[in-house]
CSV table of C-alpha atoms and ligand atoms in Angstrom, one decimal:
chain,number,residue,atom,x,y,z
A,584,UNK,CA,85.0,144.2,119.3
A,585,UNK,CA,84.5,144.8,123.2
A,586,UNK,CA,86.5,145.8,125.3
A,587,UNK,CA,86.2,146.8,129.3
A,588,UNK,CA,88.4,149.6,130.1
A,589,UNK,CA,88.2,149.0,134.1
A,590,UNK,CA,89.0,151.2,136.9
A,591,UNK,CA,89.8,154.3,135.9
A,592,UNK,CA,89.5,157.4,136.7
A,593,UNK,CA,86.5,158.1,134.5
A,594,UNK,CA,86.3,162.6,133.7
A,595,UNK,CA,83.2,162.3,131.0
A,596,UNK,CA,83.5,165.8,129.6
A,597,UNK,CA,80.6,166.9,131.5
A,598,UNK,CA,82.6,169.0,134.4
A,599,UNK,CA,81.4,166.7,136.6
A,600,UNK,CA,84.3,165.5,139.0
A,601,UNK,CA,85.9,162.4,137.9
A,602,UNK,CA,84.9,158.9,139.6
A,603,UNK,CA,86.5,155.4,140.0
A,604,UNK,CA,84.4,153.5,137.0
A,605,UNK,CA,84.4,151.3,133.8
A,606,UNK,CA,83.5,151.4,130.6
A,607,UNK,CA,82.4,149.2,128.3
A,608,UNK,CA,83.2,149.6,124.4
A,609,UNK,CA,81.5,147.7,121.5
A,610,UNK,CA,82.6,148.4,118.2
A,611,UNK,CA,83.0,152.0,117.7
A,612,UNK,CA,80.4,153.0,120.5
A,613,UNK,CA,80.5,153.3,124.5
A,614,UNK,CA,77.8,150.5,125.7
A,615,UNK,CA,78.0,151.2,129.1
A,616,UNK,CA,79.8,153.3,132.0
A,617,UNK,CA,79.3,152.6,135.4
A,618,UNK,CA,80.9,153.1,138.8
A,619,UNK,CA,83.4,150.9,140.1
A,620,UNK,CA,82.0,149.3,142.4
A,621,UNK,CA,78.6,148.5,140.2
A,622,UNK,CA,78.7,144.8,138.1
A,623,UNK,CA,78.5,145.4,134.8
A,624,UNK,CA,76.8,142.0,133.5
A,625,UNK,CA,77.1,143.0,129.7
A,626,UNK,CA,80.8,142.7,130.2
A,627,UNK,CA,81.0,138.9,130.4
A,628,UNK,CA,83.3,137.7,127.6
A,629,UNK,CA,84.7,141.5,126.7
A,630,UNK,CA,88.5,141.9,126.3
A,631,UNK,CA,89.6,143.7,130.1
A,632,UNK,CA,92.1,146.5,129.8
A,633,UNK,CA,93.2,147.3,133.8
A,634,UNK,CA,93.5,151.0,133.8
A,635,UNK,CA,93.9,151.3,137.3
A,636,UNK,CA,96.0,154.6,138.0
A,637,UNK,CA,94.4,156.4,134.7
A,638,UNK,CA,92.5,159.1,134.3
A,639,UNK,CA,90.1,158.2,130.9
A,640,UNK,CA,88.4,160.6,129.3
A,641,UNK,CA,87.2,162.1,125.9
A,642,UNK,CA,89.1,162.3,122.7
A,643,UNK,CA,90.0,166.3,122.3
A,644,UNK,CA,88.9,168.1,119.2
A,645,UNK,CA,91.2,170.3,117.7
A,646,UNK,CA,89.2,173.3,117.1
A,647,UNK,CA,91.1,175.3,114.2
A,648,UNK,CA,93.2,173.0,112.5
A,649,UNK,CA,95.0,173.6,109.3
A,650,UNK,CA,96.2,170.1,108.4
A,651,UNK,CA,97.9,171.4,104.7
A,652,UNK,CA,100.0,174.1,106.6
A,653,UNK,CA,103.3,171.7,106.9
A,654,UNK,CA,105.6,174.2,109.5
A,655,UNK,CA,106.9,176.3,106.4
A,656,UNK,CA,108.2,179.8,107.3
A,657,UNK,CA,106.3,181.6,104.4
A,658,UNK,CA,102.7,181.2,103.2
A,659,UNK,CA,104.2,181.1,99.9
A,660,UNK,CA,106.1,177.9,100.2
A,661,UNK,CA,102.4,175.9,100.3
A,662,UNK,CA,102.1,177.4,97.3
A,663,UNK,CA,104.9,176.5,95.9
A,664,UNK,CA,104.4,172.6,96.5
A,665,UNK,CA,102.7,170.3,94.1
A,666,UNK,CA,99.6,168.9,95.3
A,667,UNK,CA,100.6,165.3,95.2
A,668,UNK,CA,103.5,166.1,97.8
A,669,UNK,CA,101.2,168.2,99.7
A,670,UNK,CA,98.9,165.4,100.2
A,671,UNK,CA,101.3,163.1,101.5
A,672,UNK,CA,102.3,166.1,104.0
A,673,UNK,CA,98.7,167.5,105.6
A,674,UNK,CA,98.3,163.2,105.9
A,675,UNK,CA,101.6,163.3,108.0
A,676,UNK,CA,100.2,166.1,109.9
A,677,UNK,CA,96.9,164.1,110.6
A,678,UNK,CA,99.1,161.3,111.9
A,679,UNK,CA,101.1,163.9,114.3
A,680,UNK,CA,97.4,165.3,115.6
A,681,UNK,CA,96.0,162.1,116.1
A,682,UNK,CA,99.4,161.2,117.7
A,683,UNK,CA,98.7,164.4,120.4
A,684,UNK,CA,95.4,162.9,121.3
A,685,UNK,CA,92.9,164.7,119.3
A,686,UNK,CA,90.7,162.5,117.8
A,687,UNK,CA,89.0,165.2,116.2
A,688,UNK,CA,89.4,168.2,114.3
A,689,UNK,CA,87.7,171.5,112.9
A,690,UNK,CA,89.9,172.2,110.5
A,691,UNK,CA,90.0,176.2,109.8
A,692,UNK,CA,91.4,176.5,106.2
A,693,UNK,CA,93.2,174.2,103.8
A,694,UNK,CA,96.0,175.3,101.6
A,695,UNK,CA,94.3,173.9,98.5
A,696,UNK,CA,90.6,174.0,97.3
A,697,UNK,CA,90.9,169.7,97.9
A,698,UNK,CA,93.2,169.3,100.4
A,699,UNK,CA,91.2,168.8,103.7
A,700,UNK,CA,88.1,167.2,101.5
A,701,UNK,CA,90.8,164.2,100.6
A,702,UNK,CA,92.1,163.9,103.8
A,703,UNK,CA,88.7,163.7,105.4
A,704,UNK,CA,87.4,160.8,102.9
A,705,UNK,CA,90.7,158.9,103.3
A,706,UNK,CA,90.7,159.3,107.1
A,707,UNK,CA,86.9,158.4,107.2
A,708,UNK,CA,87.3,155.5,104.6
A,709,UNK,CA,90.2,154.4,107.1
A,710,UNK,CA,92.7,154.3,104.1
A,711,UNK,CA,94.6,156.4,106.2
A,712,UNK,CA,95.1,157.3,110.1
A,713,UNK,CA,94.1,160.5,111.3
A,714,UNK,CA,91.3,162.8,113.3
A,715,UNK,CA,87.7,162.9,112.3
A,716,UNK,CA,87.8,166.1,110.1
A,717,UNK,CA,85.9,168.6,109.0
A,718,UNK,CA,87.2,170.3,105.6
A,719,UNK,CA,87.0,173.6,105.1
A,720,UNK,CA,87.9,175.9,101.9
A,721,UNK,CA,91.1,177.5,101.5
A,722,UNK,CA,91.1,180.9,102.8
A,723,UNK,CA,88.9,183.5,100.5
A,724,UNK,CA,90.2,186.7,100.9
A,725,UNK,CA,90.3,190.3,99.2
A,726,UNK,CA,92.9,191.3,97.3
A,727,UNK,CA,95.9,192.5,99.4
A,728,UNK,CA,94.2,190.4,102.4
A,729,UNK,CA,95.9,187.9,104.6
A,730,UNK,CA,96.8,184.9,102.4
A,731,UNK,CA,97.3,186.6,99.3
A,732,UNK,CA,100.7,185.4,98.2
A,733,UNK,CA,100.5,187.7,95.0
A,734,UNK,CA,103.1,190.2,93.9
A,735,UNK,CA,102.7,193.0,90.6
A,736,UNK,CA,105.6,190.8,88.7
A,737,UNK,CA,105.3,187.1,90.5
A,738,UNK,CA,101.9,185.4,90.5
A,739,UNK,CA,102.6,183.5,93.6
A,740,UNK,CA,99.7,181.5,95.5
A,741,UNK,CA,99.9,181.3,99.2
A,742,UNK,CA,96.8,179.6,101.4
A,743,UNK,CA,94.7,182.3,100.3
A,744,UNK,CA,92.1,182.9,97.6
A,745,UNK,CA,91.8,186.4,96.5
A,746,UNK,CA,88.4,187.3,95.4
A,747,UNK,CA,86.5,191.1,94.9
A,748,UNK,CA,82.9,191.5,95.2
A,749,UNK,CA,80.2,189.3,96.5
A,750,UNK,CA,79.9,187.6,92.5
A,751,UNK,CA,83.7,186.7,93.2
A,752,UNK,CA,82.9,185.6,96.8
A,753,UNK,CA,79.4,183.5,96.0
A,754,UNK,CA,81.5,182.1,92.6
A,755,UNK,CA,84.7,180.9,94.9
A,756,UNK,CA,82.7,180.0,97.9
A,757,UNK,CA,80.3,177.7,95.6
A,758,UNK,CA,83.3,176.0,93.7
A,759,UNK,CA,84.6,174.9,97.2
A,760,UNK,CA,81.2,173.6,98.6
A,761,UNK,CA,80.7,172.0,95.2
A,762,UNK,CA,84.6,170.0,96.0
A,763,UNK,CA,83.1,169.1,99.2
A,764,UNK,CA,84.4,171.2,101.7
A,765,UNK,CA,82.1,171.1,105.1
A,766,UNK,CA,83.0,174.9,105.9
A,767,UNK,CA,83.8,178.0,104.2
A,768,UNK,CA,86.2,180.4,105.2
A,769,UNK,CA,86.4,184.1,105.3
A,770,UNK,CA,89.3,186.5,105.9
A,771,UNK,CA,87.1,189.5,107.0
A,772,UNK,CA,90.1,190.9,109.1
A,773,UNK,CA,93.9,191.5,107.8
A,774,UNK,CA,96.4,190.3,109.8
A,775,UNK,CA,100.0,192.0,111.7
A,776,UNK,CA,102.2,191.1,108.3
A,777,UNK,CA,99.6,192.2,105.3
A,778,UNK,CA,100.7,195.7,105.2
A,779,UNK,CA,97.3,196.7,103.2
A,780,UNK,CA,95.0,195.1,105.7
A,781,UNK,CA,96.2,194.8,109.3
A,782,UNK,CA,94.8,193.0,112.4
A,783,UNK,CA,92.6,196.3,112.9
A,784,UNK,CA,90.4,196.4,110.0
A,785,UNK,CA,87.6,194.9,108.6
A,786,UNK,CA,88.5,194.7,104.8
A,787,UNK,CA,85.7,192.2,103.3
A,788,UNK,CA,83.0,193.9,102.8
A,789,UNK,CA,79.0,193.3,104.3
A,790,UNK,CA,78.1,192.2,100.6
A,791,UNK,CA,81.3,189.7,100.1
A,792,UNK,CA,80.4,188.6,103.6
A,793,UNK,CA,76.9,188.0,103.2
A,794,UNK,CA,77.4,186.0,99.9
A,795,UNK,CA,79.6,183.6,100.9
A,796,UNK,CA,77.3,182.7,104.0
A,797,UNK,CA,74.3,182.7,101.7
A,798,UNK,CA,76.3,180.2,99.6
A,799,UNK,CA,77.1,177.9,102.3
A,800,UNK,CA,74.0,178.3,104.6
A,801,UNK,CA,72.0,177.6,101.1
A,802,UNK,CA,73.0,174.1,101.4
A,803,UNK,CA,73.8,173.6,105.7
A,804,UNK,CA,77.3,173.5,105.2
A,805,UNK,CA,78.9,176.6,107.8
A,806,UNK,CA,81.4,179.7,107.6
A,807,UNK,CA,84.0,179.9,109.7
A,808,UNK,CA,85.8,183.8,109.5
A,809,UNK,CA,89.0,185.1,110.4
A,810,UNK,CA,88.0,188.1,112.4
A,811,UNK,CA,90.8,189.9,114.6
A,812,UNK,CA,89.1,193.3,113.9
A,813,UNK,CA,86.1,194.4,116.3
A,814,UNK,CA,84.0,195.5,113.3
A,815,UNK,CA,85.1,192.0,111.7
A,816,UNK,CA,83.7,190.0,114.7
A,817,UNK,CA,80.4,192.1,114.3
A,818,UNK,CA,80.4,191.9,110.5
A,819,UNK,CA,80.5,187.9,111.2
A,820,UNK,CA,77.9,188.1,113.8
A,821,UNK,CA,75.5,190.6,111.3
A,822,UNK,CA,75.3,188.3,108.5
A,823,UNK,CA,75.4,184.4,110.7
A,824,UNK,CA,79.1,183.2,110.3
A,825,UNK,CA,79.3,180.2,112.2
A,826,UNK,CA,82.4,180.1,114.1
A,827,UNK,CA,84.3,183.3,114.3
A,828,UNK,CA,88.1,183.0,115.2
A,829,UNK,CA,90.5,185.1,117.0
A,830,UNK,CA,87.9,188.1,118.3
A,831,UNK,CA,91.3,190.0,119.9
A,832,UNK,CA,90.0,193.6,119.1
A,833,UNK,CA,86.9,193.0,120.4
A,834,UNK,CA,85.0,196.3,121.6
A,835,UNK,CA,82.0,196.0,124.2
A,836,UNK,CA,79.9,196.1,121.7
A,837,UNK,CA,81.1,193.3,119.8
A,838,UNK,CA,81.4,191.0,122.9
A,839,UNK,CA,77.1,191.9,123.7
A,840,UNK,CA,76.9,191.0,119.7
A,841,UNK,CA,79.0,187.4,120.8
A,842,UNK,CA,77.2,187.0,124.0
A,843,UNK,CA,73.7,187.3,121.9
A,844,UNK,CA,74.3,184.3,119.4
A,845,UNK,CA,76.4,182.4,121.8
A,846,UNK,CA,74.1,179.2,121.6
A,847,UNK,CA,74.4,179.4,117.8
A,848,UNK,CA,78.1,180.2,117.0
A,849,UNK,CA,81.7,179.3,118.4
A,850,UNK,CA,84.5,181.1,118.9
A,851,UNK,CA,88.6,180.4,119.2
A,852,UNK,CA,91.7,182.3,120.0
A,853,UNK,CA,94.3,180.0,118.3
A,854,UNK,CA,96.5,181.8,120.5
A,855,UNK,CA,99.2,179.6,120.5
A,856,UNK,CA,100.9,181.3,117.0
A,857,UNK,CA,100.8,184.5,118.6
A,858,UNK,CA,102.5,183.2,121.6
A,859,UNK,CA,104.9,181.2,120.0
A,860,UNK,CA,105.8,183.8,117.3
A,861,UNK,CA,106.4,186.7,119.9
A,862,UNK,CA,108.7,184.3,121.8
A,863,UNK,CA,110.3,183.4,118.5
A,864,UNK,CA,110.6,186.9,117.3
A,865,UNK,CA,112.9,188.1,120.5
A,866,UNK,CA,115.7,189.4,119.5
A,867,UNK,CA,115.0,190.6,116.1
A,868,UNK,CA,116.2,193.6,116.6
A,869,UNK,CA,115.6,195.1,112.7
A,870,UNK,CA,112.7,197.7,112.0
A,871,UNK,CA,110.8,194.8,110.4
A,872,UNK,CA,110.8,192.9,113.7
A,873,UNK,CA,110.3,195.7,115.6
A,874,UNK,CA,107.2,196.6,113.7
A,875,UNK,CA,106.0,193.1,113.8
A,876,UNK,CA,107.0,192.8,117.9
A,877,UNK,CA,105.0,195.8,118.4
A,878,UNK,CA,102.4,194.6,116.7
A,879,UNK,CA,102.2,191.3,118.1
A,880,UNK,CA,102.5,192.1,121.5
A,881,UNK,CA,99.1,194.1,121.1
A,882,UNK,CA,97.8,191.3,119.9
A,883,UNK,CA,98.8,188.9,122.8
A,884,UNK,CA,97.2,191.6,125.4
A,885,UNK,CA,94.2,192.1,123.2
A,886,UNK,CA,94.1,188.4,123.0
A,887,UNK,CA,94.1,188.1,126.5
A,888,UNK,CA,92.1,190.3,127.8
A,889,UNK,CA,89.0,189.5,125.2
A,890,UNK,CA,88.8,186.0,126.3
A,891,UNK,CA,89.1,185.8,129.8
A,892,UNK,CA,86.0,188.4,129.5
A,893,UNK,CA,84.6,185.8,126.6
A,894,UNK,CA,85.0,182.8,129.1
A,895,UNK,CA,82.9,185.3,131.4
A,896,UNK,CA,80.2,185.8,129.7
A,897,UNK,CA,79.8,181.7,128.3
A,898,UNK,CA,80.9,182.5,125.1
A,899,UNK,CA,81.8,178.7,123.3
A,900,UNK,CA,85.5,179.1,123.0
A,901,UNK,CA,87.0,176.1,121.4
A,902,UNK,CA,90.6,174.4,121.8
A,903,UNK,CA,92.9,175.1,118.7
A,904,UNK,CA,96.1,177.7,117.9
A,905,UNK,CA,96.7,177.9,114.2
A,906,UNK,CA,99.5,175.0,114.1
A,907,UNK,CA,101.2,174.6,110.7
A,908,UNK,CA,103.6,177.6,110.9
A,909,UNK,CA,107.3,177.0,111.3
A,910,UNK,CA,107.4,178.6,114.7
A,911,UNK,CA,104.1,177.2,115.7
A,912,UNK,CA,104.6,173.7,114.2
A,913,UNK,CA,101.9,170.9,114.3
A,914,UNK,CA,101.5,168.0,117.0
A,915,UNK,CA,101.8,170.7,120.0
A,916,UNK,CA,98.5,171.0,119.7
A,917,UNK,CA,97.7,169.9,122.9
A,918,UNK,CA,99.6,173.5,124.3
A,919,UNK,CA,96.6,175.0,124.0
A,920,UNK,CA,94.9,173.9,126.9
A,921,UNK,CA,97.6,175.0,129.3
A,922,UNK,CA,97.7,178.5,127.5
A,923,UNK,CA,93.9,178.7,128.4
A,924,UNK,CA,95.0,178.0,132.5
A,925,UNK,CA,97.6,180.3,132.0
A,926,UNK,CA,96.2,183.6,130.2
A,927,UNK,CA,92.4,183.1,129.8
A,928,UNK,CA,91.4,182.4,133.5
A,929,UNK,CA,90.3,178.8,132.2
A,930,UNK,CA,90.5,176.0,135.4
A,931,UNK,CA,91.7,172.7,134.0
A,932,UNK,CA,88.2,171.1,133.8
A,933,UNK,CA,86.9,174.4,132.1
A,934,UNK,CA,90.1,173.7,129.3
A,935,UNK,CA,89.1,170.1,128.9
A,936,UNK,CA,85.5,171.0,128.4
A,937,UNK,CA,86.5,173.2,125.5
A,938,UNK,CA,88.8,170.5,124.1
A,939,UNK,CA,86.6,167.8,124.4
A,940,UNK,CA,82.5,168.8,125.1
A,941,UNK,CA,82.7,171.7,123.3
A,942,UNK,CA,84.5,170.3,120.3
A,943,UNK,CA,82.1,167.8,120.1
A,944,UNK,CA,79.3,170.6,119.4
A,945,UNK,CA,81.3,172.0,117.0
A,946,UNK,CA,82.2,168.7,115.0
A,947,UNK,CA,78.3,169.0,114.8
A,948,UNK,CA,77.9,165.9,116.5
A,949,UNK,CA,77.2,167.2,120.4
A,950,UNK,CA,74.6,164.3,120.7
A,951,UNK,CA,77.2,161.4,120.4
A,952,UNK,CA,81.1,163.0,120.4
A,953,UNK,CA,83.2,164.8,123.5
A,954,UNK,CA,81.9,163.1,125.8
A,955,UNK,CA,82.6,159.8,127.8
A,956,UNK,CA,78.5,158.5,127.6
A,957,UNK,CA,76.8,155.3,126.8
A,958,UNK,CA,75.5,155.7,123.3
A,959,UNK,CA,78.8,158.1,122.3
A,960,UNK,CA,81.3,157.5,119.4
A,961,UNK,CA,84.6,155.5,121.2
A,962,UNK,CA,86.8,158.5,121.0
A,963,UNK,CA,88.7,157.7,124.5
A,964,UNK,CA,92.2,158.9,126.0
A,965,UNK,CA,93.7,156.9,129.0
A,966,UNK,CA,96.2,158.9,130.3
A,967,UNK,CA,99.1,157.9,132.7
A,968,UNK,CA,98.6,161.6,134.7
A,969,UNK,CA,95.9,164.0,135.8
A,970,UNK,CA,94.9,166.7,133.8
A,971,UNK,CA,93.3,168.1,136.6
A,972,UNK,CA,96.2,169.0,138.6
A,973,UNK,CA,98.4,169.9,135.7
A,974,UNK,CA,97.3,170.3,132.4
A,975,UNK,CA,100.6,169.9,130.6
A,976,UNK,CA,101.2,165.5,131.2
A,977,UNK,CA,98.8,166.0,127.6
A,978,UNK,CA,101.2,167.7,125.7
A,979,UNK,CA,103.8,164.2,126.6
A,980,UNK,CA,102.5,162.1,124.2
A,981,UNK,CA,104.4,159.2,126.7
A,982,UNK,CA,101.6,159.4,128.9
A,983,UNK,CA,98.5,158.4,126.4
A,984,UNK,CA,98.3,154.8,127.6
A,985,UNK,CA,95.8,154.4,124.8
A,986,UNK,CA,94.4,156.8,122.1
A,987,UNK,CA,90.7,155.4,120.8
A,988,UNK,CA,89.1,156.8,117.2
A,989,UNK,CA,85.6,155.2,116.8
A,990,UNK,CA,86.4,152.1,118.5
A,991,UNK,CA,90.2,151.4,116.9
A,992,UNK,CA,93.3,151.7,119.0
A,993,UNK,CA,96.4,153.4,118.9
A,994,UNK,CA,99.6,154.3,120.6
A,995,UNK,CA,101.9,156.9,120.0
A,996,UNK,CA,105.3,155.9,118.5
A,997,UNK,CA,108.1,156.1,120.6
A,998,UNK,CA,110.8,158.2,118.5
A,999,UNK,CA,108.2,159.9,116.6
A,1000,UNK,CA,105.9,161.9,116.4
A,1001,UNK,CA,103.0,159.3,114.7
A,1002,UNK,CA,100.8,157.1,116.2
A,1003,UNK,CA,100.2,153.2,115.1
A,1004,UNK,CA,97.1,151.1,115.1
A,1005,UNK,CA,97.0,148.5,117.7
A,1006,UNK,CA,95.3,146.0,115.4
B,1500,ZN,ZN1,94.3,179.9,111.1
């Protein structure tokens, strides 16, 4: 296959400024991008798209996806669903993501131990269609922790393993890198609704920690931690977890821990669920709403306030907001990147360089994904807008004249919320 996407407006991912160019794909790789106005000789015989009037530019990366969340309103519905229906679900959801325009995902828990590792192989084997993932484990937690669906009389599961003690943690954590998972993840923090371990506290412990990195790092597969608590972000940073979400409670010290390791780990707000679930939870005017208003709303300033000083200091902060609840539900995903404009003090090139540069590090392939290079994967967006001057034409999937994973094509379905192949 080659194809000459010619004259666009060519944004590479870099932050440089966009230019009037071409680009020449072969197979799954970019063989070529020059300026307009330069011949391009190796382009004799290629298939010529005109994209005159389109801005091209990287594939985004979804930085925390959760593929098996499928919009229900309780954790304990994915628990309730048999894995052969969940399947076909997270696929749909990969469809819908792909569909946004990210060709690429960091996915930051599954539902079920396989989940993500199935979806992965079928999306890689191209069985089915769907971003480049990364799989990660369900989410191990302590008992009373976020994601533990449990009840004294009802042994419900929700997206959470519960497991005491580093034996528990190593044991889990190894069972999920033996099933092929690429991350592990750790709830270190609660959360606003877990009653026993709220947002504020750190409730695994610096032993539980420690061994599921050790079981990960042991073979070079990564942790990825839900951290809301300050002494959760510096527990992740103390014993190497790799990419450390949500950071809200951060304290100065915690943000010089960040700023420290900041060219070894990556961070993300997923920001959009807290956004979405304070403007869904208006109105509730009950004691349990209240509670949960109140407590959301700190969360939103806290939020806030962390990473605009986070984008400060050049802390990695990568593009992704928890979709998969049924106020936050996927193929928004795109959302994001206006949310970073809009409350982290992001410019529009700084929130495509998260989405698509700096998703491209943290797929672990910064040398040939998120960015629009000779020698890069063909992971491409033409886009009937500018991004530049307003961030939101991404989240109208109308407006992708073409969607490119390794070299295939796609366009989003009118109607729908999927994407088809071209050929
Ligand atoms: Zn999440």
């Amino acid at each position: 296959m080659r194809l000459l996407i010619d004259n666009a407006r060519v944004w590479d991912g870099s932050g440089a400024a966009p230019f009037p160019g071409k680009v020449l794909v072969e197979d799954n790789r970019i063989a070529a991008v020059v300026p307009q106005a330069e011949t391009l000789a190796d382009a004799a015989g290629a298939e010529r798209l005109d994209a005159a009037g389109k801005f091209l530019m990287p594939g985004m990366v979804e930085g925390h996806a959760h593929l098996s969340f499928v919009d229900t309103p309780r954790g304990t519905a994915l628990g309730e669903l048999p894995p052969e229906d969940h399947t076909l679900m997270a696929m749909d959801a990969g469809r819908k993501l792909l569909g946004a325009g990210f060709t690429s995902a960091v996915s930051g828990a599954a539902a079920k131990i396989r989940l993500d590792v199935a979806l992965r192989d079928a999306i890689e084997q191209g069985v089915v269609d769907g971003p480049r993932l990364l799989a990660a484990s369900p989410e191990l937690t302590v008992t009373g922790g976020l994601g533990d669906g449990r009840r004294l009389h009802l042994d419900l599961q929700s997206f959470g393993v519960a497991v005491d003690g580093p034996d528990e943690v190593r044991k889990m954590a190894r069972l999920c890198l033996r099933e092929g998972v690429d991350t592990v993840k750790l709830n270190i923090s609660g959360d606003i609704g877990t009653e026993s371990a709220l947002s504020d506290v750190a409730v695994m412990t610096d032993a539980e920690v420690a061994a599921g990195v050790e079981a990960a790092h042991t073979i070079d597969r990564r942790v990825a931690a839900h951290a809301r608590a300050s002494a959760a972000v510096k527990r992740a940073v103390q014993h190497g977890v790799d990419i450390i979400y949500h950071c809200d409670f951060a304290d100065e010290e915690a943000l010089d821990m960040l700023e420290g390791v900041k060219d070894r780990i990556f961070t993300g707000p997923a920001f959009s669920l807290i956004a979405n679930r304070l403007e869904a939870i208006r109105g509730d005017n009950t004691p349990r709403g209240r509670v949960i208003s109140d407590r959301l709303k700190a969360l939103y300033e806290a939020s806030c306030g962390v990473h605009v000083e986070m984008r400060k200091r050049g802390i990695r902060i990568l593009v992704g907001g928890d979709y998969g609840f049924a106020d936050n539900p996927q193929g928004n995903n795109a959302r994001d990147l206006a949310l970073f404009v809009t409350h982290f003090g992001f410019s529009p090139s700084e929130a495509l360089q998260a989405a698509t540069r700096t998703g491209g590090e943290a797929m672990r392939r910064g040398h040939e994904l998120g960015l629009v290079k000779p020698g890069y994967l063909a992971d491409l967006l033409l886009v009937d807008g500018d991004p530049l001057a307003d961030i939101r034409v991404l989240q109208d999937r109308k407006r992708f004249a073409l969607i490119m994973k390794d070299g295939v094509r796609y366009r989003p379905c009118e109607g729908t919320p999927h994407v088809r192949r071209l050929h």
